[in-house]
Short mmCIF file of C-alpha atoms and ligand atoms in Angstrom, two decimals:
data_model
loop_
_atom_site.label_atom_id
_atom_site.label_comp_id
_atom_site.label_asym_id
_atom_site.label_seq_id
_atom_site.Cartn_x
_atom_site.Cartn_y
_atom_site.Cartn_z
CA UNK A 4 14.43 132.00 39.36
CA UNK A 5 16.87 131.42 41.73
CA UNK A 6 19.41 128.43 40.48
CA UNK A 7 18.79 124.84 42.48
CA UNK A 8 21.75 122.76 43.12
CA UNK A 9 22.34 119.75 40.76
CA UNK A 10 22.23 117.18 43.63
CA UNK A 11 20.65 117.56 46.85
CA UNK A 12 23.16 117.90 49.77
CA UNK A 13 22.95 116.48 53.12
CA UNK A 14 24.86 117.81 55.44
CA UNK A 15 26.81 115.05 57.66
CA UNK A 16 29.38 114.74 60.71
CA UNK A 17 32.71 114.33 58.93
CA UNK A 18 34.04 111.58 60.92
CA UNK A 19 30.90 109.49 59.42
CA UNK A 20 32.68 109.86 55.80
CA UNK A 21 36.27 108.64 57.53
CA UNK A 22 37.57 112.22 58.76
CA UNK A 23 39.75 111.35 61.12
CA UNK A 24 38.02 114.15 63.09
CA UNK A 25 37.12 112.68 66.47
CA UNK A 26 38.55 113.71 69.81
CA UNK A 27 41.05 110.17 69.67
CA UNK A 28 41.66 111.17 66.36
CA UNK A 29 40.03 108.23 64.88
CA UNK A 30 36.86 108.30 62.37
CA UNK A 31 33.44 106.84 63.14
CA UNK A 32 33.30 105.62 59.01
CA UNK A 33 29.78 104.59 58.23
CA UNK A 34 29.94 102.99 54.50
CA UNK A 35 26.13 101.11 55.00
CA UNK A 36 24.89 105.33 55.00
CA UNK A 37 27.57 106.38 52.31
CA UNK A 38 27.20 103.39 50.04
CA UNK A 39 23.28 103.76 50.01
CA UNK A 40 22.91 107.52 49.70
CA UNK A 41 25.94 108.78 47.66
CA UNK A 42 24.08 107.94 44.65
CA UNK A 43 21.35 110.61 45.67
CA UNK A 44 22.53 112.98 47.62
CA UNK A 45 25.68 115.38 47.77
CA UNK A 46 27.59 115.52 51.22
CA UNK A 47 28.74 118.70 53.08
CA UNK A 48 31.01 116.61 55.56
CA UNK A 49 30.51 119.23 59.05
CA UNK A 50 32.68 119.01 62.14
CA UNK A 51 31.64 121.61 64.83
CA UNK A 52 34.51 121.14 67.37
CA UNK A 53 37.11 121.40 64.23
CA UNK A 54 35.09 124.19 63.48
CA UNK A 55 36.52 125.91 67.06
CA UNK A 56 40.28 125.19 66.11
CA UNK A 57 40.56 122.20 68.80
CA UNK A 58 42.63 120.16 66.24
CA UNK A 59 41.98 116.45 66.72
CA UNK A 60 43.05 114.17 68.77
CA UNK A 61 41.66 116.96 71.75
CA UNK A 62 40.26 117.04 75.09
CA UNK A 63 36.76 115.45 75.16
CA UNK A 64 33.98 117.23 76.47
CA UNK A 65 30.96 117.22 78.23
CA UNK A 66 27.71 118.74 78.56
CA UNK A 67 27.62 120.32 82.11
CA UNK A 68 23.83 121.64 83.19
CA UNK A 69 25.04 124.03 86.81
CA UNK A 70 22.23 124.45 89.01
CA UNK A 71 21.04 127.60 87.12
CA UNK A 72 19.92 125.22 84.24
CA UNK A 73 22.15 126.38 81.52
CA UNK A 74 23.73 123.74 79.14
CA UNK A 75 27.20 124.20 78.54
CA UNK A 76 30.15 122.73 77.03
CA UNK A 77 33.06 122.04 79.09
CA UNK A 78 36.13 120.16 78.54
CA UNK A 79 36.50 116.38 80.69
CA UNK A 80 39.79 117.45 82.98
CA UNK A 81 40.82 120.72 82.51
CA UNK A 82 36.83 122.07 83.05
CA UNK A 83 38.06 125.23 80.16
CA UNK A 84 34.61 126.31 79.46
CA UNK A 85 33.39 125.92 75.43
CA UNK A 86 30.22 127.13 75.22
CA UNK A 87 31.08 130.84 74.00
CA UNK A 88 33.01 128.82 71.19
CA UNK A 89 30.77 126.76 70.14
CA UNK A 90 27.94 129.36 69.53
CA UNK A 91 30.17 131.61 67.10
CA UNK A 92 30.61 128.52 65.29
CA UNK A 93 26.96 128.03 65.13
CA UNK A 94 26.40 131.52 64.43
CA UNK A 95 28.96 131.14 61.10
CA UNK A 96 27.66 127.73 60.42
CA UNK A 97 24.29 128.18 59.96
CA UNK A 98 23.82 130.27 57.33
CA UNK A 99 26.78 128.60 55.64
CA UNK A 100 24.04 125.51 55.11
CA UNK A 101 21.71 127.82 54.04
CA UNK A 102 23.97 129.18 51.12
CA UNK A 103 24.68 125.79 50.57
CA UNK A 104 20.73 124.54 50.08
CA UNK A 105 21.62 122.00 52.62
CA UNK A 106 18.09 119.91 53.09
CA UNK A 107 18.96 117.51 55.75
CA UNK A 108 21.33 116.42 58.34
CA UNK A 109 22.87 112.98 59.74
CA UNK A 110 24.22 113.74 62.83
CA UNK A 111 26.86 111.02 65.06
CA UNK A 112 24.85 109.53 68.12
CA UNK A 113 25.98 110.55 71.94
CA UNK A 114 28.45 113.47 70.68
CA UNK A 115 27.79 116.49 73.06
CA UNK A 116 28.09 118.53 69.91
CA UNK A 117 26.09 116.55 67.88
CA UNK A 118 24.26 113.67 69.27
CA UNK A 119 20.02 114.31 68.34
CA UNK A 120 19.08 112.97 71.82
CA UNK A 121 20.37 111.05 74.78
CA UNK A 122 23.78 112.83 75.17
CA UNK A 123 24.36 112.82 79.04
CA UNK A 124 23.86 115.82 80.75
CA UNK A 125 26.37 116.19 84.04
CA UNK A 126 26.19 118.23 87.25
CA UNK A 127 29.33 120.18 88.15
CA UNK A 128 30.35 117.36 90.38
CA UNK A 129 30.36 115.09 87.22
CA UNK A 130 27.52 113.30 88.15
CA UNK A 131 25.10 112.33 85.27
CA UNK A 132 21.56 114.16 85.86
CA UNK A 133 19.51 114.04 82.86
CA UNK A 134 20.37 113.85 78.81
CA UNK A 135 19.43 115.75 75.78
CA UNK A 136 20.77 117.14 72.80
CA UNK A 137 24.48 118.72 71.52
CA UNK A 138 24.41 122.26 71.42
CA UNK A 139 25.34 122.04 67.54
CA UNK A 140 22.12 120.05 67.04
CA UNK A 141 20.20 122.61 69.62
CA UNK A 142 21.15 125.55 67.23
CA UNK A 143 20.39 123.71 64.04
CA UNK A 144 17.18 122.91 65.20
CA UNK A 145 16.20 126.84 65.79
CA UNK A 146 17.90 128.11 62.55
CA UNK A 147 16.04 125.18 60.89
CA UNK A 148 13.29 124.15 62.49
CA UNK A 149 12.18 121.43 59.69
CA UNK A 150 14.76 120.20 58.21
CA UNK A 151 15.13 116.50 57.96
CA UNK A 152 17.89 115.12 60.62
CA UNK A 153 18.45 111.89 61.55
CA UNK A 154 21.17 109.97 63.99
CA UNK A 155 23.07 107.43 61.88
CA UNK A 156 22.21 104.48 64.14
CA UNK A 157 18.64 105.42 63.49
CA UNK A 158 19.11 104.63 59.61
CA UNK A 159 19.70 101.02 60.53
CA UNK A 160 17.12 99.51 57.98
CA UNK A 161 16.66 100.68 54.02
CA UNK A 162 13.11 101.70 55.40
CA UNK A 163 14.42 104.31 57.25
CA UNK A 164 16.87 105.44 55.01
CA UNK A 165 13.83 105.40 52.22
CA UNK A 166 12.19 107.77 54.53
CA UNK A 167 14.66 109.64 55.30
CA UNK A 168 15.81 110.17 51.69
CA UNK A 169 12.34 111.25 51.04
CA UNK A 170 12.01 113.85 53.96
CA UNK A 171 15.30 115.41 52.13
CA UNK A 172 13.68 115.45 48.58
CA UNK A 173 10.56 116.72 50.06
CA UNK A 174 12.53 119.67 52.13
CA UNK A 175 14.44 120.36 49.11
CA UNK A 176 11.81 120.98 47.10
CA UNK A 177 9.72 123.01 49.80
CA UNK A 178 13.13 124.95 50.64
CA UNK A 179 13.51 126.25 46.71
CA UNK A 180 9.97 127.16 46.45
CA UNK A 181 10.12 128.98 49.68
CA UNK A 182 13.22 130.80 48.84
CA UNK A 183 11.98 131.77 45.06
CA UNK A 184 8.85 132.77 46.87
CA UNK A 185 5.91 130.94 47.15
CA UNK A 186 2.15 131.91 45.76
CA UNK A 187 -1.21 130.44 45.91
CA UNK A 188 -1.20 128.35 42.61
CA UNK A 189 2.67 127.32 43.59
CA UNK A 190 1.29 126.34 46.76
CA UNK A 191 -1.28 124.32 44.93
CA UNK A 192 0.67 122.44 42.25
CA UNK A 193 3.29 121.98 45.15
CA UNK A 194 0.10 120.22 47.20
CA UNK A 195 -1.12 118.30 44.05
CA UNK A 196 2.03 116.70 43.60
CA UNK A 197 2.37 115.61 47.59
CA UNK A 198 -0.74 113.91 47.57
CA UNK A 199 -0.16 110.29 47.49
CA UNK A 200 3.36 110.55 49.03
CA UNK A 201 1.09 112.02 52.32
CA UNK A 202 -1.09 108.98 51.75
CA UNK A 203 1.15 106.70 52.16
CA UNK A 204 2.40 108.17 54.79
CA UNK A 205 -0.40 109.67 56.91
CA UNK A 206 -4.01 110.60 56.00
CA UNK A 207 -4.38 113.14 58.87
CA UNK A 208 -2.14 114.96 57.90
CA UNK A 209 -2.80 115.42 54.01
CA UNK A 210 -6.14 116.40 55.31
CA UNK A 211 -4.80 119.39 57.27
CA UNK A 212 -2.45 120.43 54.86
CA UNK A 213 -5.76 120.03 52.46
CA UNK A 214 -7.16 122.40 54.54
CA UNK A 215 -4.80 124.65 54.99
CA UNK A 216 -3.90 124.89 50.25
CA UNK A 217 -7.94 125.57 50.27
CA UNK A 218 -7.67 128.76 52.42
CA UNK A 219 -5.57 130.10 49.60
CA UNK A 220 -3.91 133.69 50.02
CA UNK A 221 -4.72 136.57 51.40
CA UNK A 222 -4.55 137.55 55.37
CA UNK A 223 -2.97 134.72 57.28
CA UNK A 224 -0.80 133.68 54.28
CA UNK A 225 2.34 133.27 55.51
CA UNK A 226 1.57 132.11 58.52
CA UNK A 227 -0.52 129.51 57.20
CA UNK A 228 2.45 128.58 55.12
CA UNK A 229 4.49 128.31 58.12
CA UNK A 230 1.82 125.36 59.39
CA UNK A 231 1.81 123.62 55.98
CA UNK A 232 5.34 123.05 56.11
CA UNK A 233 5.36 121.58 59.93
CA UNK A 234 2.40 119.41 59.39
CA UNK A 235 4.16 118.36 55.80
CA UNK A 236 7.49 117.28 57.28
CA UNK A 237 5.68 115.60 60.48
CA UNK A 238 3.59 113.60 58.16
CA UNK A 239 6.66 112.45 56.27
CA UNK A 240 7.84 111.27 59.60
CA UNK A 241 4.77 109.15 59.97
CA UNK A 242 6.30 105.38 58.90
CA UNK A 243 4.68 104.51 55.71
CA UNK A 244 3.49 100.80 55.86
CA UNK A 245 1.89 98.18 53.67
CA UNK A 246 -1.99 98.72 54.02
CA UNK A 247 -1.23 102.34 53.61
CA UNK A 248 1.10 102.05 50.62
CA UNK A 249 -1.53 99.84 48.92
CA UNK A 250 -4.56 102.26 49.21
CA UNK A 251 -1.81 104.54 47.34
CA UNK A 252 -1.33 101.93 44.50
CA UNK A 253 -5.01 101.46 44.14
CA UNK A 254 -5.37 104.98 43.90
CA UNK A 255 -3.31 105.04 40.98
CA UNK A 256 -4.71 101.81 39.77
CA UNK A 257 -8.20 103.68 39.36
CA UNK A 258 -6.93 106.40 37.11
CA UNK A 259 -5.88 103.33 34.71
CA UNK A 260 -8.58 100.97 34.84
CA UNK A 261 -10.86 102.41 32.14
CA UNK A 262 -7.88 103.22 29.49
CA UNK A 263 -5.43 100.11 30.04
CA UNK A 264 -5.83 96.78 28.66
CA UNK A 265 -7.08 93.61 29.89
CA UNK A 266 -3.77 92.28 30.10
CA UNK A 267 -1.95 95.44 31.75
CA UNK A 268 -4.56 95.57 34.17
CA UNK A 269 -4.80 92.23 35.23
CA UNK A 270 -0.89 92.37 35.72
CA UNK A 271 -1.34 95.16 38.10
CA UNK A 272 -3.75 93.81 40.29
CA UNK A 273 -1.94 90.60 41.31
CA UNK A 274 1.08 92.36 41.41
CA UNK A 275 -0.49 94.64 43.95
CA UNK A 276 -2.49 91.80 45.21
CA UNK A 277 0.63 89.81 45.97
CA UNK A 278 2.18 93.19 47.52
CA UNK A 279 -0.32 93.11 49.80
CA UNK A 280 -0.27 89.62 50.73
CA UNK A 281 3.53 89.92 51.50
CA UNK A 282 4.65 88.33 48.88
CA UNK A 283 6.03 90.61 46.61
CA UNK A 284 8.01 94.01 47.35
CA UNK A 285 6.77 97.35 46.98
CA UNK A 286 9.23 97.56 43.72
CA UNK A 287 6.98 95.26 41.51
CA UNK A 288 3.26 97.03 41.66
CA UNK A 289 5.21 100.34 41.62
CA UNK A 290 7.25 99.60 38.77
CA UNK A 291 4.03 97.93 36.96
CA UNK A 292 2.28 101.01 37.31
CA UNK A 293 4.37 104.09 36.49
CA UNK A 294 5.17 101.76 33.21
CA UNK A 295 1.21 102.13 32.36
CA UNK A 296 0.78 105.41 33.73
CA UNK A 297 3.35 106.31 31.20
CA UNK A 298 2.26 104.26 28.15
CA UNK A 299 -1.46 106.46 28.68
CA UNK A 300 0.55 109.71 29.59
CA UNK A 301 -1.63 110.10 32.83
CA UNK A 302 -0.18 113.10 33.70
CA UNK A 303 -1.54 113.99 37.08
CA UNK A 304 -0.08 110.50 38.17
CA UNK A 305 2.93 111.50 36.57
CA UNK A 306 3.37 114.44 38.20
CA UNK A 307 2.95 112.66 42.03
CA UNK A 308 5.95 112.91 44.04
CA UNK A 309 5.16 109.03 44.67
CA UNK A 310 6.02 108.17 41.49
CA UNK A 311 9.60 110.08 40.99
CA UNK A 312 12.86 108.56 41.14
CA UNK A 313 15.18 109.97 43.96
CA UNK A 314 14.53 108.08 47.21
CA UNK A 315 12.71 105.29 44.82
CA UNK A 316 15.91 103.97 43.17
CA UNK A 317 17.16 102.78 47.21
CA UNK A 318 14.29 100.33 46.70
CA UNK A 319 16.67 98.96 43.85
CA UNK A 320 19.77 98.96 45.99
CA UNK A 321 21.29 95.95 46.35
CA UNK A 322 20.17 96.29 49.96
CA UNK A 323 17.05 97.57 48.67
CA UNK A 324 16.35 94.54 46.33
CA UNK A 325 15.48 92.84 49.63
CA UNK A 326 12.71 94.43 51.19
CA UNK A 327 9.30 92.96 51.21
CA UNK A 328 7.55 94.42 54.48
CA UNK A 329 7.20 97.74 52.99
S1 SF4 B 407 30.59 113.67 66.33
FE1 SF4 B 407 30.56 115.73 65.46
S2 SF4 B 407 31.98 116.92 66.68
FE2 SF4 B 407 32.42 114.75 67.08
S3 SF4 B 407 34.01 114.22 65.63
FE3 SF4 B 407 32.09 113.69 64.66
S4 SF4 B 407 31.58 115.51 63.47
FE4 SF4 B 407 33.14 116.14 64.93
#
């Protein structure tokens, strides 16, 4: 077996944790992201253009698309040309984060190293023609092609930072497996367990993937291993809401109803009944369940993703303690 990491890391632009990193030399501090996920997740603090020995405060750069469509890197006044630079660091970077079992990525929004989207795109006369994506994110993306990675003005409500948190648990996971080597009944169990995570998430999808477990091994296996994990982690990206999360908690409700008592079961139901209505958070039916579940030792419930802690204990943030349109 090959050894997992104690905590899950996320990889993240340094100047997000305070490195005074940035081409003024300032930071771009985030503490809403570091407050939230520290408790979960490790952080491999990344910064590509200290990566190229530019030293901060530097030059700042642009991304420069000449007429023969390339996209290059190019410093604001003195035009020196970065692009050769940058791609050795990607080239050493990369499979640093893959030593590292890196499963996800918050990148800083609008840098031309690392914004995900929207990072102008200049002609050589310095007029703005188009936008798209820093050439640190544009390698990422090949080397990885699903791991989680999210802008940090994207993870503006606990919602999306639930999500998020549960993309990286999910990759994590998928990433180990992968690397230890996956085989039909690991594929399975790994499929079992997804189930009503996918459900809350997107029904679609767990069908394909469905699909996909019941072709088993054999010819194609790989490859169909390859599809699994796309569809997985676009499902995942699929917002979860509240008519889809309460399908999930009747699910679970039905693998109770015939062992639990009168009490335990009427407690459930109006707590999920009052999730439903809005008037409860998602917190209360969940936590009412998984105590049941547990008391009757239901262990395929047990066993469901869904149910773990991780990404669930942001629901019991003190930001988290909030939400009720989950
Ligand atoms: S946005 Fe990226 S390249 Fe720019 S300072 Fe932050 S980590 Fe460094």
């Amino acid at each position: 077996m090959i050894p997992r990491p104690p905590m899950v890391k996320i990889a993240i632009s340094s100047c997000l944790l305070g490195e005074k990193v940035r081409y003024d030399g300032r930071d771009k501090y985030n503490p809403r992201i570091v407050e939230n996920l520290a408790p979960l997740f490790s952080f491999i603090p990344v910064c590509p253009e200290m990566k190229m020995g530019l030293g901060a405060p530097r030059e700042p750069m642009n991304l420069v698309r000449p007429r023969d469509g390339r996209v290059e890197l190019v410093t604001v006044k003195s035009k020196r040309n970065l692009t050769t630079l940058m791609q050795a660091v990607c080239e050493q970077t990369m499979p640093e984060l893959a030593r590292a079992c890196v499963s996800g990525y918050i990148f800083k929004k609008g840098s031309p190293s690392c914004g995900i989207e929207g990072v102008p795109l200049y002609n050589e006369e310095g007029e703005k023609v188009d936008e798209g994506s820093g050439l640190f994110v544009h390698a990422l993306r090949s080397f990885f092609p699903n791991m989680p990675i999210v802008e940090e003005s994207d993870l503006g409500s606990i919602e999306v930072l639930i999500s998020f948190a549960e993309q990286v648990v999910a990759y994590e996971e998928w990433a180990a497996i992968y690397a230890d080597g996956f085989t039909p009944t690991r594929w399975g169990s790994f499929h079992s367990r997804y189930k009503m995570k996918l459900l809350a998430h997107s029904r679609p999808h767990l069908t394909k993937m469905g699909k996909l477990v019941a072709q088993g091994g054999g010819v194609g296996f790989e490859d169909r291993l390859q599809e699994y994990g796309q569809v997985l982690f676009a499902g995942l990206q699929v917002p979860a809401t509240r008519k889809k999360h309460t399908d999930v908690l009747y699910h679970f409700y039905g693998h109770i109803k015939s062992i639990a008592s009168t009490e335990e079961r009427t407690a459930i139901l109006s707590s999920i009944e009052a999730y439903r209505q809005e008037q409860e958070s998602l917190r209360s039916p969940w936590l009412a369940l998984k105590e049941v579940l547990q008391k009757y030792q239901v262990s395929w419930a047990l066993k469901q993703s869904y149910l773990s802690p991780g990404p669930a204990a942001l629901w019991f943030s003190k930001e988290g303690r909030g939400i009720v349109d989950r």
